[in-house]
Backbone as CSV, one residue per row, in Angstrom:
resi,resn,N_x,N_y,N_z,CA_x,CA_y,CA_z,C_x,C_y,C_z
1,MET,107.131,97.964,123.502,107.627,98.811,122.450,109.203,98.314,122.415
2,LYS,109.799,97.921,123.375,111.232,97.483,123.625,111.515,96.238,122.285
3,LYS,110.285,95.152,122.688,110.085,94.405,121.625,110.063,94.494,120.186
4,LEU,109.071,95.609,119.668,109.012,96.312,118.687,110.098,96.805,118.239
5,VAL,110.888,97.566,119.091,112.197,98.011,118.318,113.145,96.923,117.853
6,PHE,113.473,96.135,118.936,114.166,94.841,118.681,113.961,94.129,117.283
7,LEU,112.545,93.968,117.281,111.957,93.375,115.974,112.376,93.788,114.751
8,SER,112.172,95.406,114.715,112.283,96.275,113.392,113.957,96.231,113.374
9,SER,114.562,96.356,114.148,116.138,96.155,114.109,116.584,94.886,113.441
10,MET,116.147,94.140,113.876,116.306,92.689,113.675,116.224,92.486,112.227
11,CYS,114.943,93.121,111.645,114.554,92.831,110.221,115.325,93.822,109.335
12,VAL,115.492,94.838,109.858,116.534,95.678,108.963,117.854,95.007,108.929
13,PHE,118.543,94.689,110.033,119.798,94.147,110.072,119.846,92.681,109.159
14,ILE,118.956,91.880,109.179,119.081,90.483,108.267,118.628,91.270,106.807
15,LEU,118.129,92.139,106.412,117.812,92.601,105.214,119.308,92.953,104.559
16,ASN,119.543,93.857,105.234,120.967,94.691,105.247,122.179,93.627,105.095
17,SER,122.189,92.530,105.813,123.507,91.753,106.122,123.578,90.761,104.745
18,SER,122.786,90.496,104.171,122.997,89.515,103.209,122.503,89.696,101.693
19,LYS,123.120,89.657,100.993,122.913,89.714,99.289,123.092,88.337,98.680
20,ALA,121.878,88.582,97.602,121.589,87.360,96.883,122.626,87.172,96.072
21,GLN,123.229,86.102,95.364,124.327,85.842,94.677,123.276,84.973,93.480
22,GLU,123.224,85.586,92.401,122.867,85.350,91.211,123.432,84.183,90.320
23,HIS,123.148,83.232,90.167,123.525,82.051,89.128,124.922,81.508,89.533
24,THR,125.175,81.658,90.839,126.499,81.084,91.159,126.126,79.828,92.176
25,LYS,126.907,78.994,92.421,126.709,77.909,93.575,126.576,78.146,94.811
26,ALA,125.691,78.107,95.396,125.899,78.415,96.760,126.747,77.653,97.960
27,SER,127.477,78.092,98.502,128.421,77.419,99.342,127.818,76.917,100.765
28,GLU,128.291,76.369,101.252,127.903,75.591,102.564,127.718,76.857,103.466
29,ALA,128.738,77.739,103.588,128.706,79.343,104.492,127.346,79.782,103.949
30,ASP,126.805,79.929,102.949,125.953,81.009,102.370,124.754,80.443,102.898
31,THR,124.698,78.726,102.432,123.411,78.155,102.950,123.330,78.242,104.556
32,LEU,124.256,78.040,105.406,124.256,78.166,106.751,123.661,79.491,107.128
33,THR,124.158,80.544,106.535,123.679,81.968,106.932,122.177,82.161,106.631
34,VAL,121.977,81.833,105.382,120.311,81.891,105.043,119.623,81.034,106.167
35,VAL,119.989,79.763,106.631,119.486,78.823,107.484,119.546,79.383,108.640
36,GLU,120.388,80.021,109.214,120.346,81.128,110.617,119.623,82.161,110.503
37,HIS,119.210,83.058,109.371,118.694,83.959,109.350,116.904,83.637,109.346
38,LEU,116.770,82.619,108.621,115.286,81.971,108.508,115.130,81.435,110.136
39,ASP,115.784,80.692,110.897,115.680,80.435,112.252,115.165,81.590,113.015
40,GLU,116.018,82.898,112.898,115.676,83.722,113.770,114.480,84.396,113.404
41,LEU,114.039,84.453,112.179,112.544,84.820,111.665,111.846,84.147,112.088
42,THR,112.070,82.575,111.937,111.044,81.717,112.215,110.541,82.103,113.817
43,LEU,111.482,81.990,114.680,111.405,82.252,115.820,110.604,83.533,116.486
44,LEU,111.091,84.669,115.649,110.384,85.846,115.793,108.847,85.921,115.385
45,TRP,108.637,85.112,114.191,107.168,85.023,113.770,106.561,84.169,114.923
46,ASP,107.192,82.985,115.446,106.069,82.457,116.557,105.922,83.308,117.646
47,VAL,106.488,84.133,117.724,106.247,84.982,119.059,105.218,85.995,118.489
48,GLU,105.509,86.724,117.646,104.240,87.844,117.161,103.302,87.112,116.491
49,SER,103.141,85.976,116.200,102.160,85.055,115.584,100.938,84.710,116.744
50,ILE,101.301,84.652,117.963,100.644,84.352,119.228,99.597,85.598,119.406
51,GLU,100.111,86.855,119.477,99.379,87.931,119.588,98.486,88.474,118.155
52,LEU,98.892,88.048,117.164,98.383,88.408,115.844,97.029,87.283,115.752
53,LYS,97.035,86.359,116.365,96.006,85.513,116.195,94.830,85.950,117.013
54,THR,94.867,86.880,117.800,93.917,87.466,118.702,93.111,88.941,118.032
55,TYR,92.194,89.133,118.524,91.195,90.286,118.170,92.283,91.471,118.479
56,GLN,92.466,91.195,119.540,93.136,92.695,120.137,94.616,92.690,119.257
57,GLY,95.194,91.633,119.039,96.397,91.719,118.034,95.938,92.316,116.822
58,LEU,94.679,92.095,116.043,94.211,92.478,114.956,94.158,93.915,115.150
59,ARG,93.406,94.503,116.429,93.133,95.912,116.737,94.534,96.541,116.290
60,LYS,95.696,96.022,117.076,97.056,96.650,117.110,97.543,96.516,115.740
61,PHE,97.437,95.657,114.941,97.704,95.486,113.864,97.363,96.762,112.653
62,CYS,95.871,96.826,113.029,95.148,97.496,112.124,95.460,99.407,112.786
63,ARG,95.684,99.371,113.795,95.538,100.667,114.219,97.018,101.262,114.443
64,SER,98.189,100.254,114.696,99.422,100.704,115.025,100.295,100.725,113.535
65,SER,100.628,101.858,113.150,101.611,101.838,111.914,102.892,101.143,112.101
66,ALA,103.588,101.400,113.481,104.738,100.679,113.808,104.513,99.299,114.148
67,TYR,103.497,98.809,114.708,103.226,97.108,114.757,103.229,96.792,113.108
68,ARG,102.086,97.647,112.425,102.010,96.806,111.025,103.298,97.070,110.476
69,HIS,104.164,97.707,110.495,105.397,97.835,109.470,106.347,96.887,110.215
70,SER,106.311,96.530,111.363,107.469,95.489,112.110,106.912,94.132,111.490
71,ILE,105.793,93.746,111.401,105.260,92.648,111.037,105.460,92.382,109.564
72,THR,105.144,93.439,108.965,105.369,93.475,107.178,106.956,93.346,106.929
73,GLU,107.576,94.118,107.947,108.989,93.850,107.474,109.612,92.421,107.932
74,MET,109.074,91.864,108.837,109.505,90.459,109.188,109.103,89.662,108.302
75,LEU,107.868,89.692,107.242,107.479,88.963,106.324,108.136,88.944,104.956
76,GLU,108.655,90.395,104.840,109.483,90.832,103.737,110.914,90.229,104.076
77,SER,111.434,90.175,105.171,112.624,89.301,105.481,112.414,88.105,105.183
78,MET,111.422,87.619,105.387,111.002,86.142,105.707,111.202,85.685,103.982
79,HIS,110.528,86.414,103.144,110.538,85.989,101.760,111.682,86.501,101.127
80,HIS,112.693,87.351,101.691,114.177,87.612,100.913,114.630,86.265,101.278
81,TYR,114.791,85.939,102.087,115.717,84.445,102.599,114.659,83.325,101.740
82,ASP,113.810,83.466,101.662,113.105,82.282,101.209,113.479,82.368,99.376
83,SER,113.570,83.471,99.010,114.042,83.816,97.597,115.624,83.278,97.404
84,LEU,116.293,83.649,98.531,117.604,83.042,98.471,117.522,81.583,98.602
85,LEU,116.735,81.035,99.170,116.934,79.631,99.582,116.376,78.928,98.460
86,TYR,115.305,79.772,97.842,114.936,79.014,96.443,116.014,78.918,95.403
87,ASP,116.816,79.902,95.196,118.022,79.905,94.151,118.966,78.872,94.698
88,MET,119.304,78.451,95.852,120.129,77.449,96.147,119.495,75.953,96.245
89,ALA,118.247,75.819,96.255,117.419,74.574,95.836,117.328,74.514,94.392
90,ILE,116.973,75.706,93.542,117.204,75.383,92.454,118.684,74.636,91.765
91,GLU,119.594,75.451,92.249,121.032,74.900,92.168,121.449,73.383,92.390
92,ALA,121.050,73.201,93.679,120.969,71.911,94.076,120.302,70.909,93.395
93,SER,119.048,71.232,92.849,118.392,70.283,92.281,119.003,70.016,90.926
94,LYS,119.741,70.774,90.475,120.588,70.479,89.296,121.726,69.404,89.498
95,GLN,121.950,69.239,90.805,123.047,68.618,90.957,122.163,67.062,91.487
96,LYS,120.680,66.927,91.079,120.254,65.635,91.516,119.751,65.391,92.801
97,HIS,119.545,66.486,93.607,119.013,66.436,94.846,117.787,65.991,95.027
98,ALA,117.072,64.895,95.222,115.972,64.418,95.167,115.013,65.583,96.109
99,HIS,115.303,65.771,97.220,114.446,66.703,98.405,114.184,67.793,97.782
100,MET,115.183,68.430,97.036,114.968,70.215,96.448,113.858,70.197,95.499
101,LYS,113.416,69.235,94.618,112.068,69.577,94.046,110.903,69.631,94.930
102,HIS,110.933,68.982,96.057,109.973,69.190,96.890,110.021,70.575,97.702
103,LEU,111.400,70.795,97.897,111.394,72.163,98.486,110.966,73.273,97.682
104,ILE,111.396,73.243,96.457,111.210,74.137,95.587,109.506,74.157,95.326
105,HIS,108.806,73.205,95.338,107.195,73.281,95.294,106.973,73.884,96.424
106,GLU,107.300,73.541,97.394,107.031,74.390,98.930,107.305,75.630,98.988
107,LEU,108.347,76.362,98.558,108.869,77.510,98.368,107.799,78.435,97.150
108,GLU,107.737,77.841,96.306,106.448,78.441,95.196,105.257,78.635,95.661
109,SER,104.734,77.644,96.418,103.270,77.734,97.299,103.442,78.664,98.316
110,PHE,104.599,79.023,98.979,104.546,79.902,100.119,104.621,81.216,99.526
111,GLU,105.276,81.469,98.635,105.361,82.726,98.035,103.976,83.074,97.319
112,LYS,103.279,82.251,96.519,102.101,82.486,96.071,100.777,82.603,96.753
113,HIS,100.746,81.767,97.788,99.740,81.648,98.690,99.742,82.793,100.176
114,TYR,100.947,82.820,100.504,101.597,83.751,101.635,102.420,84.827,101.375
115,GLY,102.353,85.163,100.231,103.253,86.642,100.043,103.060,87.648,100.793
116,VAL,103.986,88.521,100.925,103.488,89.863,101.831,102.341,90.698,101.348
117,LYS,101.982,90.474,99.787,100.711,91.410,99.387,99.651,90.564,99.737
118,GLN,99.402,89.051,99.732,98.248,88.268,100.238,98.115,88.551,101.674
119,PHE,99.297,88.723,102.759,99.297,88.770,104.143,98.332,90.033,104.020
120,ILE,99.061,91.232,103.780,98.351,92.499,103.737,96.942,92.653,103.340
121,SER,96.551,91.954,102.144,95.346,91.937,101.659,94.281,91.446,102.372
122,HIS,94.845,90.025,103.056,94.026,89.552,104.063,93.835,90.238,105.641
123,LEU,94.980,90.620,105.790,94.944,91.506,106.913,93.804,92.714,106.926
124,LYS,93.923,93.344,105.945,93.371,94.481,105.078,91.534,94.382,105.850
125,GLU,91.095,93.111,105.084,90.003,92.675,105.043,89.545,92.299,106.506
126,GLU,90.650,91.922,107.145,90.169,91.480,108.627,89.992,92.943,109.331
127,CYS,90.837,93.838,109.030,90.760,95.452,109.694,89.354,95.836,109.442
128,VAL,88.858,95.799,108.297,87.654,96.371,107.713,86.691,95.550,108.510
129,ALA,86.536,94.180,108.592,85.617,93.628,109.566,85.852,94.393,110.879
130,GLN,86.828,94.178,111.653,87.378,94.724,112.664,86.454,96.187,112.977
131,SER,87.021,97.090,111.869,86.411,98.490,112.182,84.601,98.259,111.959
132,GLU,84.006,97.674,111.205,82.764,97.776,111.139,82.292,97.242,112.580
133,LEU,82.588,96.099,112.927,82.203,95.378,114.199,82.358,96.563,115.474
134,GLU,83.620,97.245,115.306,83.628,98.462,116.215,82.685,99.664,116.138
135,LYS,82.541,99.644,114.929,81.522,101.006,114.587,79.804,100.850,115.015
136,HIS,79.688,99.315,115.087,78.150,99.073,115.488,78.087,98.053,116.726
137,LYS,79.390,98.304,117.585,79.861,97.648,118.946,78.195,97.833,119.713
138,LYS,77.763,99.113,119.933,76.839,99.361,120.759,75.476,98.335,120.339
139,ASP,75.217,98.434,119.316,74.032,97.592,118.733,74.232,96.201,119.046
140,TYR,75.451,95.517,118.695,75.767,94.076,118.785,75.595,93.928,120.093
141,LYS,76.133,94.535,121.157,76.135,94.373,122.611,74.674,94.379,123.264
142,LYS,73.734,94.752,122.600,72.292,94.575,122.819,71.896,93.065,122.196
143,ASP,72.491,92.807,121.244,71.884,91.422,120.576,72.389,90.115,121.451
144,ASN,71.741,89.055,121.267,72.388,87.772,121.725,72.419,86.786,120.771
145,GLY,73.286,85.573,121.035,73.544,84.328,119.957,74.462,85.343,118.991
146,ASP,74.067,84.255,117.883,74.955,84.850,116.610,75.376,86.182,116.153
147,GLU,74.445,87.001,116.557,74.363,88.399,116.486,75.068,89.373,117.437
148,SER,75.499,88.633,118.507,75.845,89.759,119.525,77.278,89.858,119.279
149,TYR,78.223,90.856,119.995,79.255,91.498,119.697,80.333,90.329,120.025
150,ASP,80.051,89.594,121.248,80.859,88.596,121.539,81.162,87.617,120.286
151,SER,79.782,86.928,119.933,79.783,86.206,118.630,80.414,86.446,117.615
152,LYS,80.520,87.882,117.130,81.099,88.526,115.930,82.494,88.801,116.370
153,VAL,82.962,89.036,117.205,84.499,88.933,117.718,85.148,87.507,117.500
154,TYR,84.435,86.434,118.153,84.803,85.259,117.977,84.687,84.844,116.536
155,VAL,84.130,85.255,115.680,84.136,84.770,114.359,85.351,85.340,113.766
156,VAL,85.541,86.737,113.864,86.788,87.379,113.323,87.887,86.635,113.941
157,GLU,87.973,86.352,114.957,89.436,85.751,115.576,89.472,84.282,115.095
158,LEU,88.091,83.266,114.831,88.470,82.269,114.304,89.198,82.404,113.001
159,GLU,88.353,83.471,112.299,89.241,83.593,110.891,90.743,83.927,110.885
160,LEU,90.638,85.026,111.829,92.787,85.314,112.257,93.172,84.372,112.299
161,LYS,92.752,83.389,113.462,93.768,82.226,113.525,93.927,81.020,112.720
162,LYS,92.967,80.914,112.019,93.018,79.830,110.940,93.825,80.308,109.743
163,TYR,94.060,81.585,109.419,94.951,82.287,108.532,96.433,82.243,109.070
164,VAL,96.711,82.863,110.131,97.788,82.894,110.740,98.165,81.323,111.240
165,LYS,97.612,80.387,111.518,97.933,79.041,111.855,98.316,78.549,110.463
166,HIS,97.600,78.655,109.365,98.204,78.144,108.248,99.521,78.895,107.712
167,LEU,99.930,80.157,107.689,101.112,80.743,107.385,102.266,80.288,108.442
168,THR,101.691,80.090,109.454,102.865,79.761,110.643,103.133,78.125,110.295
169,HIS,102.333,77.307,109.912,102.459,75.915,109.574,103.596,76.021,108.032
170,ARG,103.257,76.900,107.332,104.039,77.159,106.095,105.221,77.514,106.592
171,ILE,105.462,78.568,107.298,106.726,79.046,107.728,107.844,77.729,108.498
172,ASP,107.034,77.140,109.359,107.518,75.706,110.175,107.891,74.747,109.294
173,ARG,107.138,74.601,108.133,107.571,73.861,107.129,108.921,73.696,106.244
174,LEU,108.748,75.316,106.025,110.227,75.636,105.320,111.006,75.812,106.223
175,ASP,111.227,76.053,107.508,112.051,75.811,108.459,112.626,74.088,108.512
176,ARG,111.735,73.209,108.281,112.273,71.949,108.574,112.990,71.624,107.289
177,HIS,112.538,72.159,106.186,113.292,71.797,104.799,114.677,72.451,104.910
178,VAL,114.677,73.629,105.610,115.991,74.417,105.486,116.846,73.152,106.393
179,HIS,116.691,72.898,107.375,117.503,71.892,107.945,117.797,70.641,107.608
180,HIS,116.647,70.371,106.862,117.076,69.069,105.869,118.132,69.037,104.850
181,LEU,117.869,70.641,104.286,118.812,70.711,103.161,120.251,70.970,103.713
182,ILE,120.749,71.317,104.848,121.787,71.518,105.311,122.584,70.201,105.779
183,LYS,121.778,69.383,106.151,122.237,67.755,106.488,122.710,67.207,105.030
184,GLU,122.040,67.604,104.022,122.452,66.476,102.795,124.044,67.211,102.349
């Protein structure tokens, strides 16, 4: 519970501590602030994604509104800083930084395929599958092979791990781009 409170507090702090600067050249200090926040969020995500990859983690996400809210807040924070970084990358690309075009593509792809709405939609599908599985748990416990409860849990976990792995990969790639950006 302490971890959940810390995580929620961190997300709220991060969201409230920075404001987007529209149509202005991002200073080096602004870039460092965004990078620091993205680093914090990446570390938090790496910790939370471990549990979220499991059937128990899915159960916790489906049943605990506080946990679900903390994960959603974390992703919303990630996308907030992603948007700030996007604005900075656009500005830098105008100044002929070659790396920026690739970064912009990565950011657009992250927003399109792994936005908060897509995440919630995907996890909602997983929650429905988990709920159905639990509803018929007694019947599945009697079955063997592909129709057994353990086999069905394995399939749900496999799908969940795949999605969280792809999302984590995208977050890590953004983090690498951020560090490359501040070196330039």
